[in-house]
Amino acid sequence: MRKNVLSMFAVFGLAFTLLAGCSGGGNNPDPEPNTSGNQQDTTNETPSAPEKVKIMFHTHGTEAQYNWQETISAFEEAYPNIDVELVTLSEKGDTTEATQKLDLAAASGEQLDVLMFSDPASYAQRVGLGMVASIDSFIEEEGYTVAEDYKVDTLMEGKYYALPGKFNPWYVLLNKDHLDEAGLSVPTDWTWDEFMEYAKALTQGEGASKRYGTYFHGPQSGGWMEFLRLAMANRAENTDFLLEDGSSNLDDPMFRRTLELRLKMEREDQSSTPYADMLSQKLHYRTQFFNESASMILIGSWMNSELGGTEQYPLNFNVAVAPYPKNEASDEIGYTPVTTDFMAVAEKSEHKKEAYQFIRWYTTEGLSKYGRNIPSWNNVSEGDLETIVDSILSETLKPENVDKESLIHVLSQSKSGKMIPPVTYQAEVYKALNEQYELLILGSQDLNATIENMKAAVQEIIDNNS
């Protein structure tokens, strides 16, 4: 096993004190009858109820995205000795903002019990910082195997620190009205070359009112790194910047192809929103799509709960869904990046057992019955998929504007390549790649220099943490 060095990301000098979590109470056997005359008569006392505890749940997810009120109420009914207090870290569901606020909460000594991370790097880094507790003992006590119970295996260097929540394959959202105007059909199986052709055909206008064929929401600030491995993700293995043994994967020709694709679409075709505009104007993918500034967006299927429009992002057109593009027409369809929520227990929690009970219930029964996302839990059959989709869309303002057939087609065939367990210094790798990409896309260095600089920077990080 590699020896991992803690990330240099020091959160205001955090010092995490390891506290042993405990829960009070329990049922006691009936006492012996009073025979001495000197003892208090306890013959008619009832067993004591479990001590009621309150756990704090910090999340990036909004009510509109996750249906927390109904979900938490159902959990508290099933576990009457546990109260869950929700702490929403971003009102707009921004994961970067949420992570920053979570770190501030930890630094200020707030009560932390259940933590929700949206990406492997954030999860791995905070495991390395000592913020997250191992849940191996709870899993062993319950007697199940994570890799068999869930579609996503969250194993990290031989231990489990989280259970996977939603199963969110990435797909392409399409403004169907724009497709109809351009005489384009909804793709059911396509390649990156065809994606680029669609983007060119859908681009219209000039200047501030220009409508782009597509909008890429990353990379930015070391996050949204899926947009730097577009061509790497459509296969069964070696889908990330690091290989399973921790070595660099940047010599992969599909990594170079991704950079070439991004350059061509922005510089030559001018069919994607400029990266500089994304940064300077602080653009967001929801606004770009629902305001019809971009006809297609590549994004995760957490958007299912918003496809029919919400009060914040109303829908005034018809929406369809296409699968993640393939590299070659002969490639197997369905491979796509898959995101999940890493549901974890805080190391400093004084109620680790209750926190674990919540994440186990939520990632199984809770998400299946009350959530607004497709669960990672394997006990949800494919036959239930349409019912879940109907339930999700029914909560939107205009479910009739969503091409449900195209959505179910994509969700039913989507599958994840082998996920590489994140390393604790993954955020450093992401930051280095992001910095070099900006130099490329903003015109400060060419493609060859960018790739060589990326390889050197990542290798140095690997060496420093070996």
GROMACS .gro file of C-alpha atoms in nm:
model
  466
    1MET     CA    1   0.000   0.000   0.000
    2ARG     CA    2   0.129   0.340  -0.083
    3LYS     CA    3   0.220   0.564   0.201
    4ASN     CA    4  -0.003   0.866   0.169
    5VAL     CA    5   0.100   1.207   0.290
    6LEU     CA    6  -0.175   1.439   0.399
    7SER     CA    7  -0.281   1.698   0.146
    8MET     CA    8  -0.123   2.039   0.184
    9PHE     CA    9  -0.476   2.172   0.192
   10ALA     CA   10  -0.472   2.287   0.556
   11VAL     CA   11  -0.807   2.415   0.667
   12PHE     CA   12  -0.730   2.700   0.904
   13GLY     CA   13  -0.502   2.478   1.108
   14LEU     CA   14  -0.762   2.211   1.172
   15ALA     CA   15  -0.689   1.984   1.461
   16PHE     CA   16  -0.930   1.695   1.468
   17THR     CA   17  -0.970   1.530   1.808
   18LEU     CA   18  -1.068   1.167   1.786
   19LEU     CA   19  -1.373   1.111   2.003
   20ALA     CA   20  -1.522   0.772   2.071
   21GLY     CA   21  -1.888   0.786   1.969
   22CYS     CA   22  -2.144   0.636   2.202
   23SER     CA   23  -2.519   0.621   2.240
   24GLY     CA   24  -2.689   0.595   2.573
   25GLY     CA   25  -2.968   0.380   2.699
   26GLY     CA   26  -3.081   0.038   2.603
   27ASN     CA   27  -3.337  -0.207   2.741
   28ASN     CA   28  -3.260  -0.345   3.087
   29PRO     CA   29  -3.398  -0.677   3.216
   30ASP     CA   30  -3.674  -0.663   3.475
   31PRO     CA   31  -3.527  -0.636   3.828
   32GLU     CA   32  -3.573  -0.901   4.093
   33PRO     CA   33  -3.882  -0.857   4.317
   34ASN     CA   34  -3.830  -0.661   4.639
   35THR     CA   35  -3.773  -0.904   4.925
   36SER     CA   36  -3.566  -0.704   5.170
   37GLY     CA   37  -3.814  -0.437   5.271
   38ASN     CA   38  -3.529  -0.180   5.260
   39GLN     CA   39  -3.510  -0.147   4.882
   40GLN     CA   40  -3.733   0.063   4.661
   41ASP     CA   41  -4.004  -0.143   4.492
   42THR     CA   42  -3.912  -0.148   4.121
   43THR     CA   43  -4.123  -0.446   4.020
   44ASN     CA   44  -4.357  -0.237   3.800
   45GLU     CA   45  -4.090  -0.024   3.629
   46THR     CA   46  -4.078  -0.048   3.249
   47PRO     CA   47  -3.750  -0.085   3.059
   48SER     CA   48  -3.584   0.247   2.983
   49ALA     CA   49  -3.616   0.376   2.627
   50PRO     CA   50  -3.305   0.448   2.423
   51GLU     CA   51  -3.165   0.792   2.485
   52LYS     CA   52  -3.279   1.035   2.215
   53VAL     CA   53  -2.993   1.195   2.027
   54LYS     CA   54  -2.964   1.468   1.767
   55ILE     CA   55  -2.730   1.429   1.473
   56MET     CA   56  -2.625   1.709   1.240
   57PHE     CA   57  -2.635   1.639   0.867
   58HIS     CA   58  -2.421   1.871   0.652
   59THR     CA   59  -2.499   1.855   0.280
   60HIS     CA   60  -2.461   2.044  -0.048
   61GLY     CA   61  -2.800   1.916  -0.166
   62THR     CA   62  -3.104   2.140  -0.176
   63GLU     CA   63  -3.463   2.048  -0.093
   64ALA     CA   64  -3.559   2.068  -0.460
   65GLN     CA   65  -3.282   1.827  -0.555
   66TYR     CA   66  -3.315   1.576  -0.270
   67ASN     CA   67  -3.659   1.599  -0.101
   68TRP     CA   68  -3.494   1.616   0.241
   69GLN     CA   69  -3.802   1.708   0.444
   70GLU     CA   70  -4.000   1.398   0.354
   71THR     CA   71  -3.690   1.175   0.360
   72ILE     CA   72  -3.573   1.285   0.705
   73SER     CA   73  -3.927   1.264   0.847
   74ALA     CA   74  -3.950   0.902   0.728
   75PHE     CA   75  -3.615   0.820   0.888
   76GLU     CA   76  -3.714   0.978   1.221
   77GLU     CA   77  -4.035   0.773   1.217
   78ALA     CA   78  -3.834   0.455   1.159
   79TYR     CA   79  -3.573   0.555   1.421
   80PRO     CA   80  -3.766   0.754   1.686
   81ASN     CA   81  -3.458   0.784   1.908
   82ILE     CA   82  -3.271   0.989   1.644
   83ASP     CA   83  -3.344   1.348   1.540
   84VAL     CA   84  -3.172   1.469   1.222
   85GLU     CA   85  -3.100   1.839   1.185
   86LEU     CA   86  -3.031   1.937   0.825
   87VAL     CA   87  -2.759   2.190   0.747
   88THR     CA   88  -2.781   2.300   0.382
   89LEU     CA   89  -2.440   2.438   0.290
   90SER     CA   90  -2.539   2.598  -0.042
   91GLU     CA   91  -2.882   2.731  -0.127
   92LYS     CA   92  -2.810   2.682  -0.498
   93GLY     CA   93  -2.656   2.336  -0.462
   94ASP     CA   94  -2.306   2.457  -0.547
   95THR     CA   95  -2.065   2.184  -0.436
   96THR     CA   96  -1.758   2.411  -0.423
   97GLU     CA   97  -1.933   2.657  -0.194
   98ALA     CA   98  -2.065   2.371   0.018
   99THR     CA   99  -1.720   2.217   0.064
  100GLN     CA  100  -1.572   2.550   0.171
  101LYS     CA  101  -1.850   2.600   0.426
  102LEU     CA  102  -1.808   2.246   0.559
  103ASP     CA  103  -1.439   2.314   0.620
  104LEU     CA  104  -1.528   2.635   0.803
  105ALA     CA  105  -1.779   2.446   1.017
  106ALA     CA  106  -1.511   2.193   1.108
  107ALA     CA  107  -1.258   2.465   1.184
  108SER     CA  108  -1.500   2.647   1.413
  109GLY     CA  109  -1.583   2.334   1.613
  110GLU     CA  110  -1.944   2.291   1.504
  111GLN     CA  111  -2.111   1.956   1.570
  112LEU     CA  112  -2.049   1.724   1.277
  113ASP     CA  113  -2.212   1.382   1.246
  114VAL     CA  114  -2.316   1.298   0.889
  115LEU     CA  115  -2.111   1.442   0.603
  116MET     CA  116  -2.205   1.435   0.236
  117PHE     CA  117  -1.934   1.472  -0.029
  118SER     CA  118  -2.010   1.514  -0.398
  119ASP     CA  119  -1.685   1.396  -0.557
  120PRO     CA  120  -1.402   1.148  -0.491
  121ALA     CA  121  -1.134   1.415  -0.443
  122SER     CA  122  -1.322   1.603  -0.169
  123TYR     CA  123  -1.403   1.273  -0.001
  124ALA     CA  124  -1.045   1.141  -0.019
  125GLN     CA  125  -0.885   1.464   0.093
  126ARG     CA  126  -1.098   1.489   0.406
  127VAL     CA  127  -1.036   1.126   0.488
  128GLY     CA  128  -0.668   1.217   0.476
  129LEU     CA  129  -0.726   1.516   0.703
  130GLY     CA  130  -0.887   1.291   0.964
  131MET     CA  131  -1.235   1.442   0.923
  132VAL     CA  132  -1.404   1.113   0.831
  133ALA     CA  133  -1.444   0.796   1.038
  134SER     CA  134  -1.405   0.439   0.915
  135ILE     CA  135  -1.738   0.252   0.910
  136ASP     CA  136  -1.586  -0.096   0.869
  137SER     CA  137  -1.702  -0.215   1.209
  138PHE     CA  138  -2.065  -0.123   1.138
  139ILE     CA  139  -2.054  -0.293   0.798
  140GLU     CA  140  -1.905  -0.608   0.950
  141GLU     CA  141  -2.163  -0.609   1.228
  142GLU     CA  142  -2.445  -0.586   0.974
  143GLY     CA  143  -2.284  -0.854   0.759
  144TYR     CA  144  -2.300  -0.725   0.402
  145THR     CA  145  -2.048  -0.641   0.129
  146VAL     CA  146  -2.048  -0.290  -0.016
  147ALA     CA  147  -1.930  -0.406  -0.360
  148GLU     CA  148  -2.223  -0.647  -0.380
  149ASP     CA  149  -2.489  -0.425  -0.226
  150TYR     CA  150  -2.413  -0.112  -0.431
  151LYS     CA  151  -2.328  -0.020  -0.791
  152VAL     CA  152  -2.043   0.201  -0.672
  153ASP     CA  153  -1.763   0.066  -0.453
  154THR     CA  154  -1.632   0.335  -0.215
  155LEU     CA  155  -1.333   0.134  -0.089
  156MET     CA  156  -1.033   0.356  -0.015
  157GLU     CA  157  -0.701   0.188   0.057
  158GLY     CA  158  -0.860  -0.114   0.216
  159LYS     CA  159  -1.119   0.065   0.428
  160TYR     CA  160  -1.469   0.204   0.393
  161TYR     CA  161  -1.532   0.559   0.500
  162ALA     CA  162  -1.857   0.618   0.310
  163LEU     CA  163  -2.157   0.453   0.147
  164PRO     CA  164  -2.268   0.561  -0.203
  165GLY     CA  165  -2.596   0.748  -0.238
  166LYS     CA  166  -2.728   0.830  -0.583
  167PHE     CA  167  -2.623   0.661  -0.906
  168ASN     CA  168  -2.577   0.949  -1.147
  169PRO     CA  169  -2.442   0.859  -1.487
  170TRP     CA  170  -2.351   1.154  -1.707
  171TYR     CA  171  -2.553   1.229  -2.017
  172VAL     CA  172  -2.618   1.507  -2.268
  173LEU     CA  173  -2.919   1.734  -2.215
  174LEU     CA  174  -3.066   1.867  -2.537
  175ASN     CA  175  -3.291   2.159  -2.617
  176LYS     CA  176  -3.527   1.961  -2.839
  177ASP     CA  177  -3.678   2.274  -2.989
  178HIS     CA  178  -3.335   2.378  -3.115
  179LEU     CA  179  -3.282   2.028  -3.257
  180ASP     CA  180  -3.612   2.044  -3.440
  181GLU     CA  181  -3.526   2.384  -3.586
  182ALA     CA  182  -3.194   2.247  -3.714
  183GLY     CA  183  -3.354   1.928  -3.849
  184LEU     CA  184  -3.158   1.708  -3.607
  185SER     CA  185  -3.289   1.393  -3.439
  186VAL     CA  186  -3.234   1.297  -3.075
  187PRO     CA  187  -2.920   1.077  -3.074
  188THR     CA  188  -2.955   0.731  -2.926
  189ASP     CA  189  -2.596   0.625  -3.001
  190TRP     CA  190  -2.329   0.870  -3.117
  191THR     CA  191  -1.961   0.961  -3.114
  192TRP     CA  192  -1.763   1.266  -3.007
  193ASP     CA  193  -1.721   1.361  -3.372
  194GLU     CA  194  -2.100   1.362  -3.410
  195PHE     CA  195  -2.134   1.560  -3.087
  196MET     CA  196  -1.906   1.826  -3.235
  197GLU     CA  197  -2.108   1.830  -3.558
  198TYR     CA  198  -2.430   1.882  -3.361
  199ALA     CA  199  -2.269   2.167  -3.165
  200LYS     CA  200  -2.167   2.344  -3.486
  201ALA     CA  201  -2.513   2.305  -3.637
  202LEU     CA  202  -2.684   2.439  -3.323
  203THR     CA  203  -2.463   2.747  -3.281
  204GLN     CA  204  -2.630   3.072  -3.389
  205GLY     CA  205  -2.569   3.446  -3.376
  206GLU     CA  206  -2.281   3.665  -3.269
  207GLY     CA  207  -2.168   3.876  -2.976
  208ALA     CA  208  -2.348   3.891  -2.643
  209SER     CA  209  -2.662   3.728  -2.783
  210LYS     CA  210  -2.480   3.434  -2.941
  211ARG     CA  211  -2.627   3.091  -2.874
  212TYR     CA  212  -2.363   2.822  -2.844
  213GLY     CA  213  -2.404   2.460  -2.938
  214THR     CA  214  -2.267   2.350  -2.602
  215TYR     CA  215  -2.132   2.471  -2.270
  216PHE     CA  216  -1.860   2.297  -2.066
  217HIS     CA  217  -1.873   2.376  -1.694
  218GLY     CA  218  -1.516   2.287  -1.614
  219PRO     CA  219  -1.253   2.237  -1.514
  220GLN     CA  220  -1.250   2.518  -1.259
  221SER     CA  221  -1.074   2.565  -0.926
  222GLY     CA  222  -0.956   2.204  -0.934
  223GLY     CA  223  -1.313   2.078  -0.965
  224TRP     CA  224  -1.538   1.959  -1.246
  225MET     CA  225  -1.247   1.754  -1.377
  226GLU     CA  226  -1.478   1.529  -1.578
  227PHE     CA  227  -1.442   1.794  -1.850
  228LEU     CA  228  -1.072   1.713  -1.881
  229ARG     CA  229  -1.123   1.340  -1.938
  230LEU     CA  230  -1.411   1.339  -2.183
  231ALA     CA  231  -1.262   1.081  -2.420
  232MET     CA  232  -1.111   0.873  -2.137
  233ALA     CA  233  -1.441   0.810  -1.963
  234ASN     CA  234  -1.616   0.613  -2.236
  235ARG     CA  235  -1.459   0.274  -2.163
  236ALA     CA  236  -1.438   0.002  -1.903
  237GLU     CA  237  -1.096   0.074  -1.749
  238ASN     CA  238  -0.827   0.342  -1.707
  239THR     CA  239  -1.080   0.624  -1.704
  240ASP     CA  240  -0.894   0.866  -1.477
  241PHE     CA  241  -0.575   1.072  -1.461
  242LEU     CA  242  -0.411   0.816  -1.231
  243LEU     CA  243  -0.401   0.440  -1.275
  244GLU     CA  244  -0.500   0.196  -1.004
  245ASP     CA  245  -0.137   0.157  -0.892
  246GLY     CA  246  -0.111   0.534  -0.842
  247SER     CA  247   0.100   0.604  -1.150
  248SER     CA  248   0.020   0.872  -1.406
  249ASN     CA  249  -0.218   0.798  -1.692
  250LEU     CA  250  -0.149   1.120  -1.884
  251ASP     CA  251   0.029   0.936  -2.169
  252ASP     CA  252  -0.308   0.791  -2.265
  253PRO     CA  253  -0.394   0.910  -2.620
  254MET     CA  254  -0.755   0.970  -2.510
  255PHE     CA  255  -0.631   1.234  -2.266
  256ARG     CA  256  -0.468   1.420  -2.552
  257ARG     CA  257  -0.781   1.378  -2.761
  258THR     CA  258  -0.988   1.548  -2.491
  259LEU     CA  259  -0.764   1.854  -2.497
  260GLU     CA  260  -0.774   1.859  -2.878
  261LEU     CA  261  -1.155   1.841  -2.870
  262ARG     CA  262  -1.183   2.130  -2.629
  263LEU     CA  263  -0.945   2.343  -2.835
  264LYS     CA  264  -1.120   2.269  -3.163
  265MET     CA  265  -1.468   2.342  -3.035
  266GLU     CA  266  -1.371   2.671  -2.872
  267ARG     CA  267  -1.110   2.808  -3.113
  268GLU     CA  268  -1.189   2.661  -3.455
  269ASP     CA  269  -1.560   2.577  -3.451
  270GLN     CA  270  -1.650   2.844  -3.195
  271SER     CA  271  -1.936   2.617  -3.093
  272SER     CA  272  -1.868   2.603  -2.718
  273THR     CA  273  -1.897   2.888  -2.471
  274PRO     CA  274  -1.548   3.040  -2.422
  275TYR     CA  275  -1.370   2.925  -2.109
  276ALA     CA  276  -1.275   3.285  -2.032
  277ASP     CA  277  -1.645   3.381  -2.026
  278MET     CA  278  -1.720   3.096  -1.786
  279LEU     CA  279  -1.459   3.230  -1.544
  280SER     CA  280  -1.510   3.605  -1.581
  281GLN     CA  281  -1.890   3.594  -1.584
  282LYS     CA  282  -1.914   3.312  -1.329
  283LEU     CA  283  -2.145   3.119  -1.559
  284HIS     CA  284  -2.340   2.818  -1.439
  285TYR     CA  285  -2.461   2.522  -1.642
  286ARG     CA  286  -2.820   2.548  -1.520
  287THR     CA  287  -2.849   2.911  -1.626
  288GLN     CA  288  -2.681   2.846  -1.962
  289PHE     CA  289  -2.921   2.562  -2.042
  290PHE     CA  290  -3.252   2.686  -1.904
  291ASN     CA  291  -3.193   3.039  -2.041
  292GLU     CA  292  -3.127   2.876  -2.382
  293SER     CA  293  -2.776   3.021  -2.408
  294ALA     CA  294  -2.648   2.672  -2.494
  295SER     CA  295  -2.837   2.401  -2.681
  296MET     CA  296  -2.657   2.103  -2.526
  297ILE     CA  297  -2.487   2.047  -2.192
  298LEU     CA  298  -2.291   1.747  -2.077
  299ILE     CA  299  -2.381   1.692  -1.712
  300GLY     CA  300  -2.466   1.434  -1.448
  301SER     CA  301  -2.813   1.289  -1.409
  302TRP     CA  302  -2.864   1.462  -1.077
  303MET     CA  303  -3.042   1.699  -1.315
  304ASN     CA  304  -3.331   1.449  -1.342
  305SER     CA  305  -3.508   1.632  -1.060
  306GLU     CA  306  -3.493   1.960  -1.254
  307LEU     CA  307  -3.553   1.852  -1.613
  308GLY     CA  308  -3.914   1.969  -1.615
  309GLY     CA  309  -3.816   2.304  -1.468
  310THR     CA  310  -3.824   2.446  -1.118
  311GLU     CA  311  -3.926   2.779  -0.969
  312GLN     CA  312  -3.563   2.889  -0.976
  313TYR     CA  313  -3.502   2.755  -1.327
  314PRO     CA  314  -3.831   2.745  -1.520
  315LEU     CA  315  -3.853   2.546  -1.843
  316ASN     CA  316  -3.987   2.713  -2.158
  317PHE     CA  317  -3.890   2.452  -2.418
  318ASN     CA  318  -3.885   2.075  -2.467
  319VAL     CA  319  -3.599   1.866  -2.329
  320ALA     CA  320  -3.451   1.540  -2.455
  321VAL     CA  321  -3.160   1.328  -2.335
  322ALA     CA  322  -2.878   1.164  -2.531
  323PRO     CA  323  -2.616   0.914  -2.411
  324TYR     CA  324  -2.258   1.003  -2.334
  325PRO     CA  325  -2.072   1.012  -2.670
  326LYS     CA  326  -1.839   0.728  -2.768
  327ASN     CA  327  -1.487   0.758  -2.907
  328GLU     CA  328  -1.553   0.526  -3.202
  329ALA     CA  329  -1.876   0.404  -3.355
  330SER     CA  330  -1.772   0.044  -3.285
  331ASP     CA  331  -1.722   0.106  -2.912
  332GLU     CA  332  -1.967  -0.041  -2.663
  333ILE     CA  333  -2.241   0.202  -2.573
  334GLY     CA  334  -2.320   0.307  -2.218
  335TYR     CA  335  -1.986   0.374  -2.050
  336THR     CA  336  -1.994   0.713  -1.888
  337PRO     CA  337  -1.862   0.897  -1.584
  338VAL     CA  338  -2.072   0.813  -1.281
  339THR     CA  339  -2.100   1.038  -0.981
  340THR     CA  340  -2.236   0.953  -0.642
  341ASP     CA  341  -2.275   1.116  -0.305
  342PHE     CA  342  -2.028   0.984  -0.052
  343MET     CA  343  -2.232   0.951   0.268
  344ALA     CA  344  -1.990   0.955   0.558
  345VAL     CA  345  -1.968   0.968   0.937
  346ALA     CA  346  -1.762   1.245   1.095
  347GLU     CA  347  -1.461   1.132   1.298
  348LYS     CA  348  -1.540   1.386   1.569
  349SER     CA  349  -1.905   1.275   1.598
  350GLU     CA  350  -2.018   1.164   1.943
  351HIS     CA  351  -2.300   0.965   1.780
  352LYS     CA  352  -2.123   0.752   1.522
  353LYS     CA  353  -2.365   0.459   1.549
  354GLU     CA  354  -2.669   0.680   1.491
  355ALA     CA  355  -2.491   0.863   1.208
  356TYR     CA  356  -2.414   0.528   1.044
  357GLN     CA  357  -2.775   0.415   1.086
  358PHE     CA  358  -2.884   0.723   0.897
  359ILE     CA  359  -2.645   0.681   0.603
  360ARG     CA  360  -2.724   0.309   0.569
  361TRP     CA  361  -3.100   0.371   0.577
  362TYR     CA  362  -3.072   0.666   0.339
  363THR     CA  363  -2.859   0.486   0.079
  364THR     CA  364  -3.103   0.194   0.070
  365GLU     CA  365  -3.468   0.236   0.164
  366GLY     CA  366  -3.461   0.614   0.204
  367LEU     CA  367  -3.330   0.705  -0.139
  368SER     CA  368  -3.539   0.436  -0.308
  369LYS     CA  369  -3.870   0.550  -0.158
  370TYR     CA  370  -3.830   0.920  -0.095
  371GLY     CA  371  -3.533   1.052  -0.290
  372ARG     CA  372  -3.520   1.233  -0.622
  373ASN     CA  373  -3.225   1.042  -0.762
  374ILE     CA  374  -3.164   0.691  -0.894
  375PRO     CA  375  -3.007   0.492  -0.605
  376SER     CA  376  -2.674   0.309  -0.618
  377TRP     CA  377  -2.835   0.029  -0.416
  378ASN     CA  378  -2.854  -0.290  -0.621
  379ASN     CA  379  -3.186  -0.400  -0.473
  380VAL     CA  380  -3.367  -0.150  -0.694
  381SER     CA  381  -3.469  -0.354  -0.999
  382GLU     CA  382  -3.462  -0.223  -1.353
  383GLY     CA  383  -3.837  -0.272  -1.361
  384ASP     CA  384  -3.874  -0.003  -1.097
  385LEU     CA  385  -3.677   0.252  -1.302
  386GLU     CA  386  -3.975   0.400  -1.485
  387THR     CA  387  -4.169   0.434  -1.161
  388ILE     CA  388  -3.878   0.619  -1.002
  389VAL     CA  389  -3.838   0.844  -1.307
  390ASP     CA  390  -4.212   0.925  -1.307
  391SER     CA  391  -4.192   1.013  -0.940
  392ILE     CA  392  -3.889   1.237  -0.995
  393LEU     CA  393  -4.037   1.420  -1.294
  394SER     CA  394  -4.375   1.466  -1.125
  395GLU     CA  395  -4.213   1.704  -0.879
  396THR     CA  396  -4.105   1.939  -1.160
  397LEU     CA  397  -4.320   2.215  -1.307
  398LYS     CA  398  -4.356   2.077  -1.661
  399PRO     CA  399  -4.288   1.702  -1.670
  400GLU     CA  400  -4.480   1.683  -1.999
  401ASN     CA  401  -4.199   1.885  -2.165
  402VAL     CA  402  -3.946   1.608  -2.097
  403ASP     CA  403  -3.888   1.331  -2.349
  404LYS     CA  404  -3.919   1.054  -2.090
  405GLU     CA  405  -3.849   0.780  -2.343
  406SER     CA  406  -3.506   0.922  -2.426
  407LEU     CA  407  -3.428   0.968  -2.054
  408ILE     CA  408  -3.515   0.609  -1.961
  409HIS     CA  409  -3.324   0.479  -2.263
  410VAL     CA  410  -3.007   0.655  -2.146
  411LEU     CA  411  -3.043   0.566  -1.778
  412SER     CA  412  -3.114   0.200  -1.845
  413GLN     CA  413  -2.802   0.145  -2.056
  414SER     CA  414  -2.558   0.360  -1.859
  415LYS     CA  415  -2.276   0.192  -1.674
  416SER     CA  416  -1.963   0.295  -1.494
  417GLY     CA  417  -1.614   0.199  -1.589
  418LYS     CA  418  -1.397   0.060  -1.314
  419MET     CA  419  -1.367   0.336  -1.057
  420ILE     CA  420  -1.017   0.413  -0.938
  421PRO     CA  421  -1.003   0.452  -0.558
  422PRO     CA  422  -0.908   0.814  -0.491
  423VAL     CA  423  -0.579   0.900  -0.326
  424THR     CA  424  -0.562   1.150  -0.042
  425TYR     CA  425  -0.363   1.393  -0.258
  426GLN     CA  426  -0.604   1.376  -0.550
  427ALA     CA  427  -0.702   1.740  -0.508
  428GLU     CA  428  -0.338   1.839  -0.565
  429VAL     CA  429  -0.337   1.647  -0.894
  430TYR     CA  430  -0.660   1.815  -1.002
  431LYS     CA  431  -0.532   2.160  -0.915
  432ALA     CA  432  -0.209   2.110  -1.112
  433LEU     CA  433  -0.397   1.987  -1.420
  434ASN     CA  434  -0.646   2.271  -1.397
  435GLU     CA  435  -0.369   2.532  -1.383
  436GLN     CA  436  -0.199   2.396  -1.692
  437TYR     CA  437  -0.527   2.365  -1.881
  438GLU     CA  438  -0.601   2.732  -1.821
  439LEU     CA  439  -0.267   2.827  -1.973
  440LEU     CA  440  -0.361   2.620  -2.279
  441ILE     CA  441  -0.719   2.731  -2.332
  442LEU     CA  442  -0.641   3.097  -2.265
  443GLY     CA  443  -0.361   3.090  -2.522
  444SER     CA  444  -0.050   3.113  -2.301
  445GLN     CA  445   0.103   2.781  -2.412
  446ASP     CA  446   0.056   2.523  -2.686
  447LEU     CA  447  -0.081   2.170  -2.658
  448ASN     CA  448   0.251   1.986  -2.651
  449ALA     CA  449   0.396   2.209  -2.380
  450THR     CA  450   0.076   2.175  -2.180
  451ILE     CA  451   0.083   1.797  -2.181
  452GLU     CA  452   0.452   1.783  -2.090
  453ASN     CA  453   0.402   2.031  -1.805
  454MET     CA  454   0.101   1.838  -1.681
  455LYS     CA  455   0.296   1.513  -1.678
  456ALA     CA  456   0.587   1.670  -1.490
  457ALA     CA  457   0.363   1.839  -1.231
  458VAL     CA  458   0.160   1.525  -1.163
  459GLN     CA  459   0.471   1.306  -1.137
  460GLU     CA  460   0.620   1.545  -0.881
  461ILE     CA  461   0.302   1.523  -0.671
  462ILE     CA  462   0.309   1.143  -0.691
  463ASP     CA  463   0.676   1.132  -0.590
  464ASN     CA  464   0.621   1.369  -0.297
  465ASN     CA  465   0.343   1.147  -0.165
  466SER     CA  466   0.506   0.807  -0.217
   0.00000   0.00000   0.00000
